[in-house]
Structures are given as structure tokens and as C-alpha cells.
Amino acid sequence: MYGFQAIIFDVDGTLADTERDGHRMAFNAAFAEAGLDWDWDVERYGRLLAVTGGKERIRRFMQESGVSLDPALDPDVFVAGLHRAKTRHYLALLETGAIPLRPGVLRLLREAREAGVRLAIATTTTPENVTGLLEHCGTPGVVDWFEVIAAGDVVPNKKPAPDIFFLVLEQMGLSAPDCVAVEDSDNGARSAAAAGLNALLITESTYTRGQDFGPATLVVDRLGDPGEPARAIKGDLGGAPFVDLSVLDRLHRWAYPRP
Ligand code: XBP
Ligand code: MG
């Protein structure tokens, strides 16, 4: 028996390291297809990741670079079209199975299911990207393991705003202390914390290594697996070789002390 009822997972960087060789490549493919000479190299993309959401990221780039559009074009329509193309390229990339789930993700999901712990997703990315990733890079049926998948534009404000976590809690009929959140970024940590999710695990990813992660009490390099141990960067794993439900329960207990 654990002190929490559900785990809420982020997607990008958390379930899979999708940004550098996934989303970034898809943005560049969409730019090239549209005849634009924009190219987001690894470093520039890292800076643009401060802005969550693909459409928002394109807009920020256009502002920063002083791009002036043909006045006949509606900027929102232009960005939306470009972003649809990016999603198409990203889904095609996922179909190749090029982006694996991170070590320990499937193991932890299976352990949770067996223990009756409920599963949900709270992410900034487009919904099709979540199902595409899980279907092509996970295992058959894994999409259905999640009771709620809250993604993209379904809330007014993306992370670091708490909106997407509030939506998950509402749809599951749970409150923040019932849950553990798993994130990989400072924006994600701020979003979860603003929703009152104090039991927060950070698994650092390619672009988020060394970020601040605000109030997170446990930061690891990965969930880890037997033979592929996790390393604690902040806090400790209590001697466990990888993150399992007991580690999450310990984390939950720190956040919400029980008698
Ligand atoms: C992920 C994102 C997403 C992806 C792109 O943040 O910021 O925007 O980079 O997805 P998080 P879309 O992991 O904190 O949810 O292009 O579909 O928006
Ligand atoms: Mg993330």
C-alpha cells in the first residue's frame, strides 16, 4: 500500500528524450518544406526551449529574428500551418521508432499498474505526439494504461502555468497530495509546484541537465533499470538502485509527512 494514488508524467524529456533529435528535426523539416531558410541548431533550440509549446516557440523565434511576413498573411494562420507540418514530420519520425522510451519508463508503468496506482499524462505537446510516441516507441496497448492524457492547447496557459496539472487532477477526481509528478525540466517543475504537486521527481534530460528545478527534493539522471542504475543529483534514493514505487512513496512521504 502506497501513500499516493496516481503518478502524473510529463512526456518530452521524461518518457523519452524527444527534443534534440525529434521535435527540433521536425521543426527544421517543416521550415525547409515551406521554403524558409530557418535552421534551429542544437544550441539555438536549447535557448528556444525556454518557451514551451511549438507554436509559441515559432512565434518567439520570429520576434527574436525580426522576421517580417508578407502583410497578406495572417501570422496566426501562418504559424498554425507551419506547426501542422512540423507535427506531421514528427509523427513520421516516431513511426520509424527512432526515439526510444527512456530506461525504466515501461518498468515503472508496469509496476504501477500491478499495484493499482493510477496513471496520467500532463504535457505541453500536441496530443497526437503523445499517442504516436507511446504506440511506436512503447509497447502495444500502453496508451490505454493512462487514465487521462492531457496535452497541448486544451488549457489556456502552457507550462510553467499549472493549468494542465489542474485539468488532470479535475479529470481524475484527485487532489495534489494524492499524486506524484514526474518531470524533466524547470518549466515542468514550476508548473507542477504551482498546482500544489509537492511530491515531484525530476529525471534530467539532454536539454535540462543542471537546471534549477525549484522546490524538487529528488533529482535523478534517469529512472534507471536493473543493470542501468539511477544516480541521485539532489536528494537520495535511500539505497535503491533505480526509481521504483517505494522510492516514489518515500518522496511522497517527505512532501506529505504521515504519522
Ligand atoms: C514540451 C514542449 C513541447 C515540444 C513541442 O514541454 O515544450 O512544446 O517541444 O511540442 P514539456 P509541440 O515536456 O514541459 O511538456 O510542437 O507539439 O507543441
Ligand atoms: Mg518535459
PDB file of C-alpha atoms in Angstrom, residues 13-253:
ATOM      1  CA  GLY A  13      12.289  14.685 -21.882  1.00  0.00           C
ATOM      2  CA  THR A  14      10.592  12.476 -19.285  1.00  0.00           C
ATOM      3  CA  LEU A  15       9.087   9.499 -21.117  1.00  0.00           C
ATOM      4  CA  ALA A  16      11.579   9.942 -23.968  1.00  0.00           C
ATOM      5  CA  ASP A  17      14.399  12.315 -24.855  1.00  0.00           C
ATOM      6  CA  THR A  18      12.427  13.814 -27.733  1.00  0.00           C
ATOM      7  CA  GLU A  19      13.672  17.358 -28.160  1.00  0.00           C
ATOM      8  CA  ARG A  20      17.090  17.419 -29.859  1.00  0.00           C
ATOM      9  CA  ASP A  21      16.653  14.574 -32.350  1.00  0.00           C
ATOM     10  CA  GLY A  22      12.864  14.620 -32.549  1.00  0.00           C
ATOM     11  CA  HIS A  23      10.992  17.909 -32.250  1.00  0.00           C
ATOM     12  CA  ARG A  24      13.978  20.002 -33.407  1.00  0.00           C
ATOM     13  CA  MET A  25      14.423  17.900 -36.558  1.00  0.00           C
ATOM     14  CA  ALA A  26      10.697  18.097 -37.293  1.00  0.00           C
ATOM     15  CA  PHE A  27      10.673  21.897 -36.952  1.00  0.00           C
ATOM     16  CA  ASN A  28      13.610  22.149 -39.365  1.00  0.00           C
ATOM     17  CA  ALA A  29      11.941  19.770 -41.843  1.00  0.00           C
ATOM     18  CA  ALA A  30       8.784  21.914 -41.758  1.00  0.00           C
ATOM     19  CA  PHE A  31      10.809  25.098 -42.298  1.00  0.00           C
ATOM     20  CA  ALA A  32      12.626  23.581 -45.286  1.00  0.00           C
ATOM     21  CA  GLU A  33       9.359  22.297 -46.759  1.00  0.00           C
ATOM     22  CA  ALA A  34       7.895  25.810 -46.512  1.00  0.00           C
ATOM     23  CA  GLY A  35      10.909  27.204 -48.365  1.00  0.00           C
ATOM     24  CA  LEU A  36      12.190  29.050 -45.292  1.00  0.00           C
ATOM     25  CA  ASP A  37      15.919  29.285 -44.646  1.00  0.00           C
ATOM     26  CA  TRP A  38      15.442  28.923 -40.874  1.00  0.00           C
ATOM     27  CA  ASP A  39      17.594  26.307 -39.218  1.00  0.00           C
ATOM     28  CA  TRP A  40      17.415  25.612 -35.499  1.00  0.00           C
ATOM     29  CA  ASP A  41      20.771  24.193 -34.496  1.00  0.00           C
ATOM     30  CA  VAL A  42      21.202  22.309 -31.230  1.00  0.00           C
ATOM     31  CA  GLU A  43      22.286  25.390 -29.307  1.00  0.00           C
ATOM     32  CA  ARG A  44      19.616  27.754 -30.604  1.00  0.00           C
ATOM     33  CA  TYR A  45      16.917  25.152 -29.969  1.00  0.00           C
ATOM     34  CA  GLY A  46      18.158  24.814 -26.391  1.00  0.00           C
ATOM     35  CA  ARG A  47      17.597  28.533 -25.880  1.00  0.00           C
ATOM     36  CA  LEU A  48      14.170  28.414 -27.556  1.00  0.00           C
ATOM     37  CA  LEU A  49      13.084  25.614 -25.201  1.00  0.00           C
ATOM     38  CA  ALA A  50      12.610  28.284 -22.536  1.00  0.00           C
ATOM     39  CA  VAL A  51       9.313  28.804 -24.396  1.00  0.00           C
ATOM     40  CA  THR A  52       7.011  25.795 -24.049  1.00  0.00           C
ATOM     41  CA  GLY A  53       4.770  24.806 -26.949  1.00  0.00           C
ATOM     42  CA  GLY A  54       5.781  24.532 -30.582  1.00  0.00           C
ATOM     43  CA  LYS A  55       3.602  27.349 -31.953  1.00  0.00           C
ATOM     44  CA  GLU A  56       4.709  29.646 -29.144  1.00  0.00           C
ATOM     45  CA  ARG A  57       8.338  28.708 -29.872  1.00  0.00           C
ATOM     46  CA  ILE A  58       7.982  29.586 -33.575  1.00  0.00           C
ATOM     47  CA  ARG A  59       6.429  32.943 -32.654  1.00  0.00           C
ATOM     48  CA  ARG A  60       9.258  33.703 -30.227  1.00  0.00           C
ATOM     49  CA  PHE A  61      11.832  32.878 -32.917  1.00  0.00           C
ATOM     50  CA  MET A  62      10.094  35.165 -35.404  1.00  0.00           C
ATOM     51  CA  GLN A  63      10.104  38.014 -32.888  1.00  0.00           C
ATOM     52  CA  GLU A  64      13.737  37.475 -31.918  1.00  0.00           C
ATOM     53  CA  SER A  65      14.894  37.242 -35.526  1.00  0.00           C
ATOM     54  CA  GLY A  66      12.799  40.171 -36.730  1.00  0.00           C
ATOM     55  CA  VAL A  67      11.069  38.040 -39.372  1.00  0.00           C
ATOM     56  CA  SER A  68       8.660  40.185 -41.373  1.00  0.00           C
ATOM     57  CA  LEU A  69       5.858  38.258 -43.012  1.00  0.00           C
ATOM     58  CA  ASP A  70       4.072  39.135 -46.239  1.00  0.00           C
ATOM     59  CA  PRO A  71       1.364  41.551 -44.969  1.00  0.00           C
ATOM     60  CA  ALA A  72      -1.235  39.475 -46.837  1.00  0.00           C
ATOM     61  CA  LEU A  73      -0.523  36.568 -44.453  1.00  0.00           C
ATOM     62  CA  ASP A  74      -2.315  36.217 -41.124  1.00  0.00           C
ATOM     63  CA  PRO A  75       0.524  35.438 -38.657  1.00  0.00           C
ATOM     64  CA  ASP A  76      -1.626  33.015 -36.619  1.00  0.00           C
ATOM     65  CA  VAL A  77      -2.661  31.091 -39.728  1.00  0.00           C
ATOM     66  CA  PHE A  78       0.942  31.048 -40.930  1.00  0.00           C
ATOM     67  CA  VAL A  79       2.280  29.703 -37.622  1.00  0.00           C
ATOM     68  CA  ALA A  80      -0.518  27.150 -37.303  1.00  0.00           C
ATOM     69  CA  GLY A  81       0.174  25.818 -40.814  1.00  0.00           C
ATOM     70  CA  LEU A  82       3.881  25.568 -40.165  1.00  0.00           C
ATOM     71  CA  HIS A  83       3.222  23.800 -36.885  1.00  0.00           C
ATOM     72  CA  ARG A  84       0.842  21.299 -38.504  1.00  0.00           C
ATOM     73  CA  ALA A  85       3.618  20.403 -40.937  1.00  0.00           C
ATOM     74  CA  LYS A  86       6.039  20.061 -38.012  1.00  0.00           C
ATOM     75  CA  THR A  87       3.638  17.656 -36.273  1.00  0.00           C
ATOM     76  CA  ARG A  88       3.371  15.594 -39.486  1.00  0.00           C
ATOM     77  CA  HIS A  89       7.166  15.325 -39.703  1.00  0.00           C
ATOM     78  CA  TYR A  90       7.438  14.492 -36.016  1.00  0.00           C
ATOM     79  CA  LEU A  91       4.836  11.717 -36.266  1.00  0.00           C
ATOM     80  CA  ALA A  92       6.643  10.281 -39.304  1.00  0.00           C
ATOM     81  CA  LEU A  93       9.849  10.223 -37.285  1.00  0.00           C
ATOM     82  CA  LEU A  94       8.135   8.474 -34.378  1.00  0.00           C
ATOM     83  CA  GLU A  95       6.774   5.851 -36.775  1.00  0.00           C
ATOM     84  CA  THR A  96      10.341   4.802 -37.507  1.00  0.00           C
ATOM     85  CA  GLY A  97      10.752   4.016 -33.786  1.00  0.00           C
ATOM     86  CA  ALA A  98      13.788   6.327 -33.781  1.00  0.00           C
ATOM     87  CA  ILE A  99      13.106   7.756 -30.324  1.00  0.00           C
ATOM     88  CA  PRO A 100      13.026   5.085 -27.607  1.00  0.00           C
ATOM     89  CA  LEU A 101      11.331   5.478 -24.258  1.00  0.00           C
ATOM     90  CA  ARG A 102      13.870   6.249 -21.536  1.00  0.00           C
ATOM     91  CA  PRO A 103      15.270   3.460 -19.350  1.00  0.00           C
ATOM     92  CA  GLY A 104      12.890   2.416 -16.601  1.00  0.00           C
ATOM     93  CA  VAL A 105       9.776   4.050 -18.020  1.00  0.00           C
ATOM     94  CA  LEU A 106       7.974   0.854 -19.044  1.00  0.00           C
ATOM     95  CA  ARG A 107       9.175  -0.963 -15.914  1.00  0.00           C
ATOM     96  CA  LEU A 108       7.758   1.757 -13.635  1.00  0.00           C
ATOM     97  CA  LEU A 109       4.488   1.935 -15.598  1.00  0.00           C
ATOM     98  CA  ARG A 110       4.069  -1.852 -15.303  1.00  0.00           C
ATOM     99  CA  GLU A 111       4.852  -1.788 -11.592  1.00  0.00           C
ATOM    100  CA  ALA A 112       2.278   0.961 -11.079  1.00  0.00           C
ATOM    101  CA  ARG A 113      -0.404  -0.947 -12.968  1.00  0.00           C
ATOM    102  CA  GLU A 114       0.221  -4.091 -10.979  1.00  0.00           C
ATOM    103  CA  ALA A 115      -0.059  -2.106  -7.733  1.00  0.00           C
ATOM    104  CA  GLY A 116      -3.280  -0.364  -8.810  1.00  0.00           C
ATOM    105  CA  VAL A 117      -1.598   3.056  -8.952  1.00  0.00           C
ATOM    106  CA  ARG A 118      -3.410   5.241 -11.482  1.00  0.00           C
ATOM    107  CA  LEU A 119      -1.525   6.819 -14.390  1.00  0.00           C
ATOM    108  CA  ALA A 120      -1.901  10.130 -16.189  1.00  0.00           C
ATOM    109  CA  ILE A 121      -0.053  12.473 -18.523  1.00  0.00           C
ATOM    110  CA  ALA A 122       0.255  16.266 -18.309  1.00  0.00           C
ATOM    111  CA  THR A 123       2.157  17.709 -21.261  1.00  0.00           C
ATOM    112  CA  THR A 124       2.569  20.753 -23.413  1.00  0.00           C
ATOM    113  CA  THR A 125       2.951  18.860 -26.645  1.00  0.00           C
ATOM    114  CA  THR A 126       0.252  18.102 -29.238  1.00  0.00           C
ATOM    115  CA  PRO A 127      -1.978  15.093 -28.309  1.00  0.00           C
ATOM    116  CA  GLU A 128      -1.109  13.054 -31.440  1.00  0.00           C
ATOM    117  CA  ASN A 129       2.554  13.291 -30.473  1.00  0.00           C
ATOM    118  CA  VAL A 130       1.836  11.531 -27.187  1.00  0.00           C
ATOM    119  CA  THR A 131      -0.104   8.667 -28.722  1.00  0.00           C
ATOM    120  CA  GLY A 132       2.433   8.403 -31.563  1.00  0.00           C
ATOM    121  CA  LEU A 133       5.307   8.143 -29.118  1.00  0.00           C
ATOM    122  CA  LEU A 134       3.612   5.579 -26.905  1.00  0.00           C
ATOM    123  CA  GLU A 135       2.359   3.441 -29.801  1.00  0.00           C
ATOM    124  CA  HIS A 136       5.506   3.379 -31.882  1.00  0.00           C
ATOM    125  CA  CYS A 137       8.196   3.620 -29.243  1.00  0.00           C
ATOM    126  CA  GLY A 138       6.479   1.961 -26.269  1.00  0.00           C
ATOM    127  CA  THR A 139       4.663  -1.342 -26.233  1.00  0.00           C
ATOM    128  CA  PRO A 140       1.273  -2.334 -27.700  1.00  0.00           C
ATOM    129  CA  GLY A 141      -1.655  -1.027 -25.669  1.00  0.00           C
ATOM    130  CA  VAL A 142       0.432   1.291 -23.473  1.00  0.00           C
ATOM    131  CA  VAL A 143      -1.702   4.317 -24.434  1.00  0.00           C
ATOM    132  CA  ASP A 144      -4.626   2.692 -22.627  1.00  0.00           C
ATOM    133  CA  TRP A 145      -2.655   2.362 -19.413  1.00  0.00           C
ATOM    134  CA  PHE A 146      -3.165   6.113 -18.922  1.00  0.00           C
ATOM    135  CA  GLU A 147      -6.500   7.111 -17.479  1.00  0.00           C
ATOM    136  CA  VAL A 148      -6.053  10.746 -18.539  1.00  0.00           C
ATOM    137  CA  ILE A 149      -3.849  12.203 -21.265  1.00  0.00           C
ATOM    138  CA  ALA A 150      -3.982  16.000 -21.003  1.00  0.00           C
ATOM    139  CA  ALA A 151      -1.979  17.607 -23.796  1.00  0.00           C
ATOM    140  CA  GLY A 152      -1.347  20.793 -25.750  1.00  0.00           C
ATOM    141  CA  ASP A 153      -3.891  23.515 -26.329  1.00  0.00           C
ATOM    142  CA  VAL A 154      -6.653  22.076 -24.084  1.00  0.00           C
ATOM    143  CA  VAL A 155      -5.761  24.641 -21.409  1.00  0.00           C
ATOM    144  CA  PRO A 156      -5.350  28.416 -21.795  1.00  0.00           C
ATOM    145  CA  ASN A 157      -1.798  28.547 -20.423  1.00  0.00           C
ATOM    146  CA  LYS A 158       1.003  26.078 -21.019  1.00  0.00           C
ATOM    147  CA  LYS A 159       3.707  25.137 -18.508  1.00  0.00           C
ATOM    148  CA  PRO A 160       5.132  26.721 -16.359  1.00  0.00           C
ATOM    149  CA  ALA A 161       1.488  27.651 -15.618  1.00  0.00           C
ATOM    150  CA  PRO A 162      -0.249  24.976 -13.517  1.00  0.00           C
ATOM    151  CA  ASP A 163      -3.303  24.679 -15.800  1.00  0.00           C
ATOM    152  CA  ILE A 164      -2.515  21.282 -17.337  1.00  0.00           C
ATOM    153  CA  PHE A 165      -1.961  19.668 -13.925  1.00  0.00           C
ATOM    154  CA  PHE A 166      -5.183  21.184 -12.594  1.00  0.00           C
ATOM    155  CA  LEU A 167      -7.008  19.666 -15.567  1.00  0.00           C
ATOM    156  CA  VAL A 168      -5.568  16.205 -14.835  1.00  0.00           C
ATOM    157  CA  LEU A 169      -6.482  16.434 -11.145  1.00  0.00           C
ATOM    158  CA  GLU A 170     -10.003  17.523 -12.018  1.00  0.00           C
ATOM    159  CA  GLN A 171     -10.483  14.750 -14.576  1.00  0.00           C
ATOM    160  CA  MET A 172      -9.190  12.122 -12.132  1.00  0.00           C
ATOM    161  CA  GLY A 173     -11.162  13.462  -9.173  1.00  0.00           C
ATOM    162  CA  LEU A 174      -7.941  13.701  -7.144  1.00  0.00           C
ATOM    163  CA  SER A 175      -6.180  16.439  -5.226  1.00  0.00           C
ATOM    164  CA  ALA A 176      -2.490  17.297  -5.392  1.00  0.00           C
ATOM    165  CA  PRO A 177      -1.436  15.360  -2.256  1.00  0.00           C
ATOM    166  CA  ASP A 178      -2.857  12.165  -3.820  1.00  0.00           C
ATOM    167  CA  CYS A 179      -0.255  12.278  -6.597  1.00  0.00           C
ATOM    168  CA  VAL A 180       3.398  12.098  -7.509  1.00  0.00           C
ATOM    169  CA  ALA A 181       4.534  14.085 -10.561  1.00  0.00           C
ATOM    170  CA  VAL A 182       7.477  13.141 -12.786  1.00  0.00           C
ATOM    171  CA  GLU A 183       9.070  15.922 -14.826  1.00  0.00           C
ATOM    172  CA  ASP A 184      12.372  16.686 -16.538  1.00  0.00           C
ATOM    173  CA  SER A 185      12.548  20.472 -16.728  1.00  0.00           C
ATOM    174  CA  ASP A 186      12.467  23.640 -14.702  1.00  0.00           C
ATOM    175  CA  ASN A 187       9.332  24.763 -16.562  1.00  0.00           C
ATOM    176  CA  GLY A 188       7.696  21.433 -15.706  1.00  0.00           C
ATOM    177  CA  ALA A 189       8.787  21.621 -12.066  1.00  0.00           C
ATOM    178  CA  ARG A 190       7.367  25.141 -11.742  1.00  0.00           C
ATOM    179  CA  SER A 191       4.118  24.040 -13.342  1.00  0.00           C
ATOM    180  CA  ALA A 192       3.718  21.033 -11.021  1.00  0.00           C
ATOM    181  CA  ALA A 193       4.683  23.040  -7.934  1.00  0.00           C
ATOM    182  CA  ALA A 194       2.214  25.803  -8.842  1.00  0.00           C
ATOM    183  CA  ALA A 195      -0.511  23.124  -8.955  1.00  0.00           C
ATOM    184  CA  GLY A 196       0.469  22.067  -5.427  1.00  0.00           C
ATOM    185  CA  LEU A 197       2.178  18.838  -6.505  1.00  0.00           C
ATOM    186  CA  ASN A 198       4.880  18.791  -3.864  1.00  0.00           C
ATOM    187  CA  ALA A 199       5.844  15.154  -4.427  1.00  0.00           C
ATOM    188  CA  LEU A 200       7.911  15.800  -7.517  1.00  0.00           C
ATOM    189  CA  LEU A 201      10.589  13.658  -9.122  1.00  0.00           C
ATOM    190  CA  ILE A 202      12.884  15.164 -11.736  1.00  0.00           C
ATOM    191  CA  THR A 203      14.629  12.953 -14.281  1.00  0.00           C
ATOM    192  CA  GLU A 204      17.107  15.241 -16.019  1.00  0.00           C
ATOM    193  CA  SER A 205      17.218  15.064 -19.836  1.00  0.00           C
ATOM    194  CA  THR A 206      19.564  16.251 -22.605  1.00  0.00           C
ATOM    195  CA  TYR A 207      18.496  19.882 -22.527  1.00  0.00           C
ATOM    196  CA  THR A 208      17.554  20.178 -18.852  1.00  0.00           C
ATOM    197  CA  ARG A 209      20.694  18.837 -17.168  1.00  0.00           C
ATOM    198  CA  GLY A 210      21.803  21.304 -14.482  1.00  0.00           C
ATOM    199  CA  GLN A 211      18.616  23.394 -14.471  1.00  0.00           C
ATOM    200  CA  ASP A 212      17.286  24.710 -11.171  1.00  0.00           C
ATOM    201  CA  PHE A 213      14.073  22.596 -10.765  1.00  0.00           C
ATOM    202  CA  GLY A 214      12.817  24.898  -7.988  1.00  0.00           C
ATOM    203  CA  PRO A 215      11.482  23.034  -4.975  1.00  0.00           C
ATOM    204  CA  ALA A 216      12.074  19.474  -6.279  1.00  0.00           C
ATOM    205  CA  THR A 217      13.526  17.351  -3.479  1.00  0.00           C
ATOM    206  CA  LEU A 218      14.671  14.426  -5.644  1.00  0.00           C
ATOM    207  CA  VAL A 219      16.532  14.896  -8.917  1.00  0.00           C
ATOM    208  CA  VAL A 220      17.967  11.866 -10.722  1.00  0.00           C
ATOM    209  CA  ASP A 221      19.727  11.351 -14.030  1.00  0.00           C
ATOM    210  CA  ARG A 222      17.182   8.706 -15.099  1.00  0.00           C
ATOM    211  CA  LEU A 223      14.585   6.355 -13.623  1.00  0.00           C
ATOM    212  CA  GLY A 224      17.071   3.557 -14.168  1.00  0.00           C
ATOM    213  CA  ASP A 225      16.653  -0.156 -14.524  1.00  0.00           C
ATOM    214  CA  PRO A 226      18.331  -3.308 -13.206  1.00  0.00           C
ATOM    215  CA  GLY A 227      21.838  -3.106 -14.641  1.00  0.00           C
ATOM    216  CA  GLU A 228      21.354   0.560 -15.559  1.00  0.00           C
ATOM    217  CA  PRO A 229      21.256   2.300 -12.158  1.00  0.00           C
ATOM    218  CA  ALA A 230      19.877   5.737 -11.446  1.00  0.00           C
ATOM    219  CA  ARG A 231      22.099   8.398  -9.889  1.00  0.00           C
ATOM    220  CA  ALA A 232      20.724  10.982  -7.479  1.00  0.00           C
ATOM    221  CA  ILE A 233      21.800  14.554  -8.255  1.00  0.00           C
ATOM    222  CA  LYS A 234      19.753  16.110  -5.467  1.00  0.00           C
ATOM    223  CA  GLY A 235      18.293  14.152  -2.546  1.00  0.00           C
ATOM    224  CA  ASP A 236      18.877  10.419  -2.333  1.00  0.00           C
ATOM    225  CA  LEU A 237      17.359   7.157  -3.446  1.00  0.00           C
ATOM    226  CA  GLY A 238      17.536   5.604   0.024  1.00  0.00           C
ATOM    227  CA  GLY A 239      19.897   2.930  -1.264  1.00  0.00           C
ATOM    228  CA  ALA A 240      17.606   1.830  -4.115  1.00  0.00           C
ATOM    229  CA  PRO A 241      19.410   1.157  -7.428  1.00  0.00           C
ATOM    230  CA  PHE A 242      16.620   2.686  -9.521  1.00  0.00           C
ATOM    231  CA  VAL A 243      13.349   4.550  -9.120  1.00  0.00           C
ATOM    232  CA  ASP A 244      10.503   2.229  -8.207  1.00  0.00           C
ATOM    233  CA  LEU A 245       7.238   2.728  -6.331  1.00  0.00           C
ATOM    234  CA  SER A 246       8.999   2.529  -2.955  1.00  0.00           C
ATOM    235  CA  VAL A 247      11.270   5.414  -3.944  1.00  0.00           C
ATOM    236  CA  LEU A 248       8.217   7.430  -5.050  1.00  0.00           C
ATOM    237  CA  ASP A 249       6.480   6.570  -1.783  1.00  0.00           C
ATOM    238  CA  ARG A 250       9.481   7.837   0.196  1.00  0.00           C
ATOM    239  CA  LEU A 251       9.429  11.026  -1.878  1.00  0.00           C
ATOM    240  CA  HIS A 252       5.708  11.384  -1.248  1.00  0.00           C
ATOM    241  CA  ARG A 253       6.246  10.927   2.473  1.00  0.00           C
TER     242      ARG A 253
END
